[in-house]
mmCIF file of C-alpha atoms and ligand atoms in Angstrom:
data_model
loop_
_atom_site.group_PDB
_atom_site.id
_atom_site.type_symbol
_atom_site.label_atom_id
_atom_site.label_comp_id
_atom_site.label_asym_id
_atom_site.label_seq_id
_atom_site.Cartn_x
_atom_site.Cartn_y
_atom_site.Cartn_z
ATOM 1 C CA MET A 17 37.636 173.385 2.788
ATOM 2 C CA ASP A 18 34.306 173.624 1.029
ATOM 3 C CA ALA A 19 32.304 176.431 2.484
ATOM 4 C CA ARG A 20 29.014 174.731 3.336
ATOM 5 C CA LYS A 21 27.497 177.176 5.728
ATOM 6 C CA ASP A 22 26.363 174.741 8.356
ATOM 7 C CA THR A 23 29.439 172.528 8.536
ATOM 8 C CA VAL A 24 30.705 172.806 12.107
ATOM 9 C CA LEU A 25 33.411 170.160 11.946
ATOM 10 C CA LYS A 26 35.450 168.846 9.094
ATOM 11 C CA VAL A 27 38.065 166.154 9.593
ATOM 12 C CA GLN A 28 40.427 165.631 6.681
ATOM 13 C CA ASP A 29 42.912 162.793 6.264
ATOM 14 C CA LEU A 30 43.516 162.570 10.014
ATOM 15 C CA LYS A 31 46.410 160.285 10.918
ATOM 16 C CA VAL A 32 47.586 159.597 14.456
ATOM 17 C CA ALA A 33 50.624 157.659 15.643
ATOM 18 C CA PHE A 34 51.983 156.641 19.028
ATOM 19 C CA HIS A 35 55.687 156.684 19.731
ATOM 20 C CA THR A 36 56.610 154.083 22.326
ATOM 21 C CA GLU A 37 59.749 152.188 23.372
ATOM 22 C CA LEU A 38 58.754 149.529 20.872
ATOM 23 C CA GLY A 39 58.689 152.009 18.017
ATOM 24 C CA THR A 40 56.101 154.089 16.229
ATOM 25 C CA ALA A 41 52.673 152.698 15.481
ATOM 26 C CA GLU A 42 50.101 154.464 13.357
ATOM 27 C CA VAL A 43 46.654 153.914 14.904
ATOM 28 C CA LEU A 44 44.453 156.159 12.733
ATOM 29 C CA HIS A 45 45.198 155.914 9.046
ATOM 30 C CA GLY A 46 43.462 158.876 7.435
ATOM 31 C CA LEU A 47 39.990 159.671 8.672
ATOM 32 C CA ASP A 48 37.629 161.953 6.731
ATOM 33 C CA TYR A 49 34.181 163.208 7.661
ATOM 34 C CA GLN A 50 32.168 166.302 8.163
ATOM 35 C CA LEU A 51 29.473 167.195 10.602
ATOM 36 C CA GLU A 52 26.641 169.648 10.056
ATOM 37 C CA LYS A 53 25.026 171.854 12.675
ATOM 38 C CA GLY A 54 22.403 170.000 14.719
ATOM 39 C CA LYS A 55 23.404 166.567 13.400
ATOM 40 C CA VAL A 56 24.687 163.521 15.264
ATOM 41 C CA LEU A 57 27.472 161.345 13.904
ATOM 42 C CA ALA A 58 27.962 157.989 15.602
ATOM 43 C CA VAL A 59 31.473 156.521 15.488
ATOM 44 C CA VAL A 60 31.234 152.783 16.031
ATOM 45 C CA GLY A 61 33.771 149.984 16.298
ATOM 46 C CA GLU A 62 35.376 147.313 18.445
ATOM 47 C CA SER A 63 37.730 148.020 21.308
ATOM 48 C CA GLY A 64 41.074 149.387 20.121
ATOM 49 C CA CYS A 65 39.874 150.586 16.696
ATOM 50 C CA GLY A 66 40.749 154.215 17.442
ATOM 51 C CA LYS A 67 37.479 155.791 18.611
ATOM 52 C CA THR A 68 38.906 157.549 21.664
ATOM 53 C CA VAL A 69 42.169 158.507 19.952
ATOM 54 C CA HIS A 70 40.120 160.190 17.226
ATOM 55 C CA ALA A 71 38.022 162.062 19.836
ATOM 56 C CA LEU A 72 41.071 163.240 21.778
ATOM 57 C CA SER A 73 42.661 164.454 18.543
ATOM 58 C CA LEU A 74 39.682 166.718 17.903
ATOM 59 C CA LEU A 75 40.613 168.709 21.006
ATOM 60 C CA LYS A 76 44.362 168.135 20.695
ATOM 61 C CA ILE A 77 44.476 166.328 24.025
ATOM 62 C CA LEU A 78 46.249 163.109 23.020
ATOM 63 C CA PRO A 79 48.227 161.453 25.824
ATOM 64 C CA SER A 80 52.004 161.734 25.748
ATOM 65 C CA GLY A 81 53.564 159.769 22.920
ATOM 66 C CA GLY A 82 50.537 160.408 20.714
ATOM 67 C CA GLU A 83 50.993 162.616 17.675
ATOM 68 C CA ILE A 84 48.752 163.857 14.889
ATOM 69 C CA THR A 85 51.046 163.146 11.959
ATOM 70 C CA CYS A 86 48.828 164.310 9.121
ATOM 71 C CA GLY A 87 45.570 166.009 8.298
ATOM 72 C CA HIS A 88 43.342 168.912 9.193
ATOM 73 C CA ILE A 89 40.542 169.392 11.695
ATOM 74 C CA TYR A 90 38.380 172.406 10.904
ATOM 75 C CA PHE A 91 36.017 173.834 13.476
ATOM 76 C CA LYS A 92 33.853 176.072 11.283
ATOM 77 C CA ASN A 93 36.627 177.805 9.300
ATOM 78 C CA LYS A 94 39.468 177.430 11.771
ATOM 79 C CA ASP A 95 42.013 174.658 11.542
ATOM 80 C CA ILE A 96 42.204 173.446 15.140
ATOM 81 C CA LEU A 97 45.684 172.075 14.527
ATOM 82 C CA SER A 98 47.077 175.519 13.812
ATOM 83 C CA LEU A 99 45.617 177.280 16.880
ATOM 84 C CA SER A 100 47.773 178.609 19.720
ATOM 85 C CA SER A 101 47.404 176.972 23.133
ATOM 86 C CA GLU A 102 45.397 179.985 24.366
ATOM 87 C CA GLU A 103 42.999 179.759 21.405
ATOM 88 C CA LEU A 104 42.675 176.027 21.991
ATOM 89 C CA ARG A 105 41.876 176.560 25.659
ATOM 90 C CA LYS A 106 39.007 178.883 24.708
ATOM 91 C CA LEU A 107 37.699 176.399 22.181
ATOM 92 C CA ARG A 108 37.625 173.484 24.598
ATOM 93 C CA GLY A 109 34.477 173.545 26.650
ATOM 94 C CA ALA A 110 33.128 176.762 25.189
ATOM 95 C CA LYS A 111 32.786 175.582 21.588
ATOM 96 C CA ILE A 112 33.555 171.888 21.733
ATOM 97 C CA SER A 113 32.718 169.929 24.882
ATOM 98 C CA MET A 114 33.531 166.356 25.683
ATOM 99 C CA ILE A 115 32.035 163.801 28.047
ATOM 100 C CA PHE A 116 33.889 160.632 28.915
ATOM 101 C CA GLN A 117 32.953 157.072 29.740
ATOM 102 C CA ASP A 118 33.616 157.226 33.453
ATOM 103 C CA PRO A 119 32.392 160.454 35.071
ATOM 104 C CA MET A 120 34.237 159.652 38.294
ATOM 105 C CA THR A 121 37.561 160.190 36.542
ATOM 106 C CA SER A 122 36.450 163.615 35.320
ATOM 107 C CA LEU A 123 34.878 164.910 38.530
ATOM 108 C CA ASN A 124 37.123 165.933 41.395
ATOM 109 C CA PRO A 125 36.189 163.633 44.326
ATOM 110 C CA ILE A 126 37.167 166.105 47.041
ATOM 111 C CA ARG A 127 35.263 169.159 45.804
ATOM 112 C CA THR A 128 31.515 169.710 45.886
ATOM 113 C CA VAL A 129 29.590 169.341 42.670
ATOM 114 C CA GLY A 130 28.359 172.927 43.035
ATOM 115 C CA ALA A 131 31.900 174.316 43.310
ATOM 116 C CA GLN A 132 33.030 172.375 40.234
ATOM 117 C CA LEU A 133 30.078 173.445 38.108
ATOM 118 C CA THR A 134 30.298 177.087 39.205
ATOM 119 C CA GLU A 135 34.017 177.112 38.455
ATOM 120 C CA THR A 136 33.437 175.782 34.955
ATOM 121 C CA VAL A 137 30.939 178.555 34.255
ATOM 122 C CA LEU A 138 33.301 181.201 35.656
ATOM 123 C CA ALA A 139 36.289 179.904 33.691
ATOM 124 C CA HIS A 140 34.644 180.711 30.384
ATOM 125 C CA ARG A 141 32.084 183.405 31.082
ATOM 126 C CA LYS A 142 32.473 186.911 32.481
ATOM 127 C CA THR A 143 29.888 186.856 35.240
ATOM 128 C CA SER A 144 29.608 187.161 39.017
ATOM 129 C CA ALA A 145 30.087 184.171 41.339
ATOM 130 C CA LEU A 146 26.453 184.474 42.407
ATOM 131 C CA ARG A 147 25.166 184.359 38.852
ATOM 132 C CA ALA A 148 27.474 181.479 37.986
ATOM 133 C CA GLN A 149 26.032 179.604 40.946
ATOM 134 C CA ALA A 150 22.476 180.273 39.748
ATOM 135 C CA THR A 151 23.450 179.016 36.290
ATOM 136 C CA ALA A 152 24.899 175.857 37.872
ATOM 137 C CA ILE A 153 21.652 175.182 39.750
ATOM 138 C CA ARG A 154 19.593 175.737 36.598
ATOM 139 C CA LEU A 155 21.799 173.296 34.709
ATOM 140 C CA LEU A 156 21.494 170.615 37.373
ATOM 141 C CA LYS A 157 17.708 170.950 37.196
ATOM 142 C CA LYS A 158 17.825 170.762 33.421
ATOM 143 C CA VAL A 159 19.673 167.445 33.459
ATOM 144 C CA GLY A 160 17.168 166.019 35.927
ATOM 145 C CA ILE A 161 18.870 166.219 39.343
ATOM 146 C CA PRO A 162 16.140 166.697 41.981
ATOM 147 C CA ASN A 163 16.698 169.220 44.830
ATOM 148 C CA ALA A 164 19.401 170.829 42.725
ATOM 149 C CA LYS A 165 20.052 173.740 45.086
ATOM 150 C CA GLU A 166 20.668 171.506 48.105
ATOM 151 C CA ARG A 167 22.682 168.969 46.159
ATOM 152 C CA MET A 168 25.169 171.637 45.023
ATOM 153 C CA LYS A 169 26.801 171.174 48.426
ATOM 154 C CA GLU A 170 27.352 167.461 47.980
ATOM 155 C CA TYR A 171 30.409 165.549 46.754
ATOM 156 C CA PRO A 172 30.512 163.258 43.681
ATOM 157 C CA PHE A 173 30.468 160.059 45.801
ATOM 158 C CA GLN A 174 27.045 161.101 47.147
ATOM 159 C CA PHE A 175 25.550 160.766 43.655
ATOM 160 C CA SER A 176 24.739 157.582 41.723
ATOM 161 C CA GLY A 177 26.653 156.678 38.534
ATOM 162 C CA GLY A 178 23.786 157.893 36.358
ATOM 163 C CA GLN A 179 23.548 161.147 38.316
ATOM 164 C CA CYS A 180 27.302 161.721 37.983
ATOM 165 C CA GLN A 181 26.978 161.270 34.243
ATOM 166 C CA ARG A 182 24.120 163.825 34.312
ATOM 167 C CA ILE A 183 26.417 166.237 36.161
ATOM 168 C CA MET A 184 29.095 165.730 33.501
ATOM 169 C CA ILE A 185 26.501 166.474 30.841
ATOM 170 C CA ALA A 186 25.528 169.644 32.723
ATOM 171 C CA MET A 187 29.200 170.670 32.771
ATOM 172 C CA ALA A 188 29.622 169.909 29.097
ATOM 173 C CA LEU A 189 26.554 171.922 28.192
ATOM 174 C CA CYS A 190 26.941 174.923 30.460
ATOM 175 C CA LEU A 191 28.711 176.955 27.816
ATOM 176 C CA HIS A 192 26.330 176.092 24.987
ATOM 177 C CA PRO A 193 28.953 174.365 22.868
ATOM 178 C CA ASP A 194 28.493 173.995 19.120
ATOM 179 C CA ILE A 195 29.710 170.406 19.279
ATOM 180 C CA LEU A 196 29.377 167.758 21.962
ATOM 181 C CA ILE A 197 31.718 164.795 21.822
ATOM 182 C CA ALA A 198 30.450 161.905 23.919
ATOM 183 C CA ASP A 199 32.907 159.024 24.293
ATOM 184 C CA GLU A 200 30.983 155.915 25.457
ATOM 185 C CA PRO A 201 28.958 158.038 27.885
ATOM 186 C CA THR A 202 26.755 155.184 29.037
ATOM 187 C CA THR A 203 28.765 151.966 29.102
ATOM 188 C CA ALA A 204 29.463 152.181 32.839
ATOM 189 C CA LEU A 205 25.726 152.356 33.583
ATOM 190 C CA ASP A 206 22.972 149.751 33.726
ATOM 191 C CA VAL A 207 20.711 149.414 30.706
ATOM 192 C CA THR A 208 17.714 151.419 31.983
ATOM 193 C CA VAL A 209 19.930 154.296 33.083
ATOM 194 C CA GLN A 210 21.808 154.107 29.750
ATOM 195 C CA ALA A 211 18.526 154.655 27.925
ATOM 196 C CA GLN A 212 17.644 157.632 30.163
ATOM 197 C CA ILE A 213 21.050 159.256 29.668
ATOM 198 C CA LEU A 214 20.903 158.786 25.907
ATOM 199 C CA LYS A 215 17.447 160.333 25.811
ATOM 200 C CA LEU A 216 18.699 163.261 27.867
ATOM 201 C CA ILE A 217 21.646 163.849 25.537
ATOM 202 C CA LYS A 218 19.395 163.559 22.488
ATOM 203 C CA ASP A 219 16.787 166.000 23.934
ATOM 204 C CA LEU A 220 19.417 168.572 24.887
ATOM 205 C CA GLN A 221 21.160 168.172 21.553
ATOM 206 C CA THR A 222 17.896 168.804 19.666
ATOM 207 C CA GLN A 223 16.839 171.726 21.888
ATOM 208 C CA ASN A 224 20.170 173.481 21.469
ATOM 209 C CA GLN A 225 20.699 172.658 17.788
ATOM 210 C CA MET A 226 24.045 171.262 18.806
ATOM 211 C CA ALA A 227 26.078 168.902 16.660
ATOM 212 C CA ALA A 228 27.370 165.759 18.331
ATOM 213 C CA VAL A 229 29.922 163.023 17.781
ATOM 214 C CA PHE A 230 28.666 159.997 19.609
ATOM 215 C CA ILE A 231 31.217 157.253 20.236
ATOM 216 C CA THR A 232 30.211 153.720 21.106
ATOM 217 C CA HIS A 233 31.118 150.099 20.509
ATOM 218 C CA ASN A 234 27.425 149.230 20.601
ATOM 219 C CA LEU A 235 25.739 149.650 17.241
ATOM 220 C CA SER A 236 22.298 148.943 18.691
ATOM 221 C CA ILE A 237 22.137 152.157 20.674
ATOM 222 C CA VAL A 238 22.945 154.480 17.762
ATOM 223 C CA ALA A 239 19.779 153.811 15.761
ATOM 224 C CA ASP A 240 17.748 156.218 17.887
ATOM 225 C CA VAL A 241 20.299 158.982 18.302
ATOM 226 C CA ALA A 242 22.421 159.223 15.152
ATOM 227 C CA ASP A 243 21.841 160.800 11.759
ATOM 228 C CA GLU A 244 24.973 159.286 10.282
ATOM 229 C CA VAL A 245 27.171 156.353 11.265
ATOM 230 C CA LEU A 246 30.894 155.895 10.684
ATOM 231 C CA VAL A 247 32.228 152.388 11.234
ATOM 232 C CA LEU A 248 35.889 152.224 12.250
ATOM 233 C CA TYR A 249 37.971 149.078 11.951
ATOM 234 C CA GLY A 250 41.663 148.880 12.807
ATOM 235 C CA GLY A 251 42.019 152.662 12.499
ATOM 236 C CA TYR A 252 40.299 152.840 9.096
ATOM 237 C CA CYS A 253 36.842 154.086 8.217
ATOM 238 C CA VAL A 254 35.351 150.994 6.583
ATOM 239 C CA GLU A 255 31.831 152.315 6.078
ATOM 240 C CA LYS A 256 29.918 155.564 6.422
ATOM 241 C CA ALA A 257 26.263 156.165 5.642
ATOM 242 C CA SER A 258 23.055 157.666 6.983
ATOM 243 C CA VAL A 259 21.661 155.672 9.881
ATOM 244 C CA GLU A 260 18.671 154.425 7.832
ATOM 245 C CA GLU A 261 20.916 153.365 4.958
ATOM 246 C CA LEU A 262 23.458 151.631 7.198
ATOM 247 C CA PHE A 263 20.862 149.612 9.055
ATOM 248 C CA SER A 264 18.842 148.684 5.975
ATOM 249 C CA ARG A 265 21.716 148.170 3.507
ATOM 250 C CA PRO A 266 25.015 147.528 5.277
ATOM 251 C CA LEU A 267 27.647 146.987 2.573
ATOM 252 C CA HIS A 268 30.810 146.074 4.433
ATOM 253 C CA PRO A 269 31.103 142.465 5.680
ATOM 254 C CA TYR A 270 32.280 143.830 9.032
ATOM 255 C CA THR A 271 29.175 146.022 9.449
ATOM 256 C CA GLN A 272 27.025 143.122 8.285
ATOM 257 C CA GLY A 273 28.631 140.965 10.984
ATOM 258 C CA LEU A 274 28.003 143.613 13.652
ATOM 259 C CA LEU A 275 24.353 143.887 12.633
ATOM 260 C CA CYS A 276 23.884 140.110 12.489
ATOM 261 C CA SER A 277 25.077 139.709 16.047
ATOM 262 C CA LEU A 278 22.585 142.413 17.105
ATOM 263 C CA VAL A 279 19.665 140.706 15.406
ATOM 264 C CA SER A 280 20.459 137.413 17.086
ATOM 265 C CA VAL A 281 20.513 139.053 20.506
ATOM 266 C CA ARG A 282 17.321 141.033 19.905
ATOM 267 C CA ASP A 283 15.263 138.158 18.612
ATOM 268 C CA LYS A 284 16.719 135.703 21.113
ATOM 269 C CA GLN A 285 17.213 133.334 18.215
ATOM 270 C CA GLU A 286 19.947 130.795 18.093
ATOM 271 C CA LYS A 287 23.068 132.900 18.274
ATOM 272 C CA LEU A 288 24.428 133.716 14.850
ATOM 273 C CA PRO A 289 28.176 133.269 14.589
ATOM 274 C CA ALA A 290 29.995 136.290 15.990
ATOM 275 C CA ILE A 291 32.797 137.714 13.898
ATOM 276 C CA GLU A 292 35.622 135.237 14.426
ATOM 277 C CA GLY A 293 39.143 136.357 15.297
ATOM 278 C CA TYR A 294 40.587 139.656 16.475
ATOM 279 C CA PRO A 295 41.168 143.084 14.980
ATOM 280 C CA PRO A 296 44.729 143.939 13.921
ATOM 281 C CA ALA A 297 47.102 145.079 16.663
ATOM 282 C CA ALA A 298 48.342 148.673 16.609
ATOM 283 C CA GLY A 299 51.348 148.995 14.330
ATOM 284 C CA GLN A 300 50.768 145.659 12.631
ATOM 285 C CA THR A 301 51.622 146.049 8.954
ATOM 286 C CA LEU A 302 48.987 144.725 6.631
ATOM 287 C CA SER A 303 49.238 144.977 2.903
ATOM 288 C CA GLY A 304 45.577 144.363 2.192
ATOM 289 C CA CYS A 305 42.237 145.160 3.744
ATOM 290 C CA PRO A 306 42.523 145.249 7.560
ATOM 291 C CA PHE A 307 39.409 143.062 7.847
ATOM 292 C CA ALA A 308 40.529 140.453 5.275
ATOM 293 C CA PRO A 309 41.949 137.963 7.832
ATOM 294 C CA ARG A 310 38.487 137.737 9.480
ATOM 295 C CA CYS A 311 36.304 138.312 6.445
ATOM 296 C CA PRO A 312 34.143 135.396 5.251
ATOM 297 C CA LYS A 313 33.998 136.940 1.775
ATOM 298 C CA ALA A 314 37.675 137.852 1.297
ATOM 299 C CA CYS A 315 39.318 137.026 -2.041
ATOM 300 C CA ALA A 316 42.987 137.149 -3.069
ATOM 301 C CA LYS A 317 42.905 140.858 -3.890
ATOM 302 C CA CYS A 318 41.607 141.679 -0.384
ATOM 303 C CA HIS A 319 44.782 140.221 1.127
ATOM 304 C CA GLU A 320 47.032 142.051 -1.325
ATOM 305 C CA SER A 321 45.938 145.658 -1.440
ATOM 306 C CA LEU A 322 44.020 148.096 0.688
ATOM 307 C CA PRO A 323 40.702 149.065 -0.882
ATOM 308 C CA PRO A 324 39.928 152.780 -1.166
ATOM 309 C CA LEU A 325 36.576 154.153 0.009
ATOM 310 C CA PHE A 326 34.059 153.605 -2.786
ATOM 311 C CA THR A 327 31.186 156.079 -2.702
ATOM 312 C CA LYS A 328 27.733 155.762 -4.159
ATOM 313 C CA ASN A 329 24.864 158.105 -3.268
ATOM 314 C CA GLY A 330 26.725 159.288 -0.188
ATOM 315 C CA HIS A 331 27.246 155.736 1.092
ATOM 316 C CA GLU A 332 30.975 155.052 1.548
ATOM 317 C CA VAL A 333 32.454 151.599 1.843
ATOM 318 C CA ARG A 334 36.039 150.346 1.903
ATOM 319 C CA CYS A 335 35.616 146.936 0.299
ATOM 320 C CA TRP A 336 36.858 145.475 -2.989
ATOM 321 C CA LEU A 337 33.582 143.605 -3.406
ATOM 322 C CA ARG A 338 31.939 146.965 -4.019
ATOM 323 C CA GLU A 339 34.425 148.114 -6.634
ATOM 324 C CA GLU A 340 32.360 147.678 -9.787
ATOM 325 C CA LYS A 341 29.104 148.554 -8.107
ATOM 326 C CA ALA A 342 30.264 151.923 -6.810
HETATM 327 N N1 ATP B 403 48.665 156.145 25.383
HETATM 328 C C1 ATP B 403 48.812 155.255 24.398
HETATM 329 N N2 ATP B 403 50.035 154.761 24.054
HETATM 330 C C2 ATP B 403 50.188 153.872 23.046
HETATM 331 N N3 ATP B 403 49.165 153.407 22.296
HETATM 332 C C3 ATP B 403 47.929 153.841 22.581
HETATM 333 C C4 ATP B 403 47.679 154.782 23.649
HETATM 334 N N4 ATP B 403 46.350 155.035 23.681
HETATM 335 C C5 ATP B 403 45.791 154.296 22.705
HETATM 336 N N5 ATP B 403 46.734 153.581 22.037
HETATM 337 C C6 ATP B 403 46.499 152.646 20.927
HETATM 338 O O1 ATP B 403 45.661 153.280 19.973
HETATM 339 C C7 ATP B 403 44.709 152.366 19.456
HETATM 340 C C8 ATP B 403 43.334 152.948 19.545
HETATM 341 O O2 ATP B 403 42.969 153.098 20.907
HETATM 342 P P1 ATP B 403 41.604 153.764 21.358
HETATM 343 O O3 ATP B 403 41.708 154.014 22.819
HETATM 344 O O4 ATP B 403 41.309 154.933 20.497
HETATM 345 O O5 ATP B 403 40.552 152.610 21.073
HETATM 346 P P2 ATP B 403 38.977 152.641 21.271
HETATM 347 O O6 ATP B 403 38.361 152.372 19.961
HETATM 348 O O7 ATP B 403 38.591 153.888 21.979
HETATM 349 O O8 ATP B 403 38.744 151.373 22.209
HETATM 350 P P3 ATP B 403 37.722 151.142 23.454
HETATM 351 O O9 ATP B 403 36.421 150.735 22.834
HETATM 352 O O10 ATP B 403 38.350 150.027 24.208
HETATM 353 O O11 ATP B 403 37.632 152.417 24.232
HETATM 354 C C9 ATP B 403 44.874 151.071 20.241
HETATM 355 O O12 ATP B 403 45.529 150.133 19.427
HETATM 356 C C10 ATP B 403 45.708 151.437 21.420
HETATM 357 O O13 ATP B 403 46.581 150.404 21.748
HETATM 358 MG MG1 MG B 404 37.732 154.303 23.832
#
């Protein structure tokens, strides 16, 4: 890998397949990106495009049947895919932390929040139980839980959805990870709470100079948090650019469609046509561009062969229409 000092994560040609009774289906078809220290990459795309599968691959925690069939994932200089299970265990949480969409599935409902947080600290840090408890209280305060000391004794059901997500963030951050992976951390929450949680993640990320991979299907919320955006479609990266560039000059018809539907919602204008049709199903064999069947600009070539990623000034786009201009 190239040795840029501040690269904390480098994903190279990552391919993932699922083996099921119906056969083997490739769901990620060769993903490439790198993430610098202190930067936020947003991974955006419709349901089923491979966002979560990509995130789970980063920690090698794919569900059964899932397999990384190709590629490399470097954390700093280490290839995560070649680590032993003990090395991986140390990496998870301590160096790379993940928060999920629904905190209730990650918190144990029958143990107090204090016990769970203290245990997480103790699992990775050599310290006394008393000190771990003090750390847990400090973390709860930091993520904005009032009366933190008293609330350590409470169970997850005694907290609101937004507070549970704050607790998950506290857990994810307690070991000062280098990278935070947040998979749709706010979709289960109402809009005001979503904004508060995003602000919290952004503040903590900036304070700790942490890198983050922020996964969402909602392009509108990434403008304020991301430095770079990667648009996934049907398991392919179809566009990647800085957040300013992507919002001001989207090049892929899919990204343009996503942005158009945002504008129509924001300005409460007559609704612009949403992107018609559905993304390809997992395992569906397509000879051309995965977006061609839905693309208003598709030509014959788009249906025949898969475009490569064309790059110009750091802006990557997988679209034949950009061939000459790249
Ligand atoms: N356990 C599994 N077994 C078989 N296929 C799976 C499994 N998990 C995911 N897939 C397939 O992998 C593809 C990508 O799924 P993934 O969960 O990554 O989508 P996503 O982008 O996170 O969607 P969402 O926005 O709904 O969370 C889908 O086509 C899905 O059917
Ligand atoms: Mg998902």
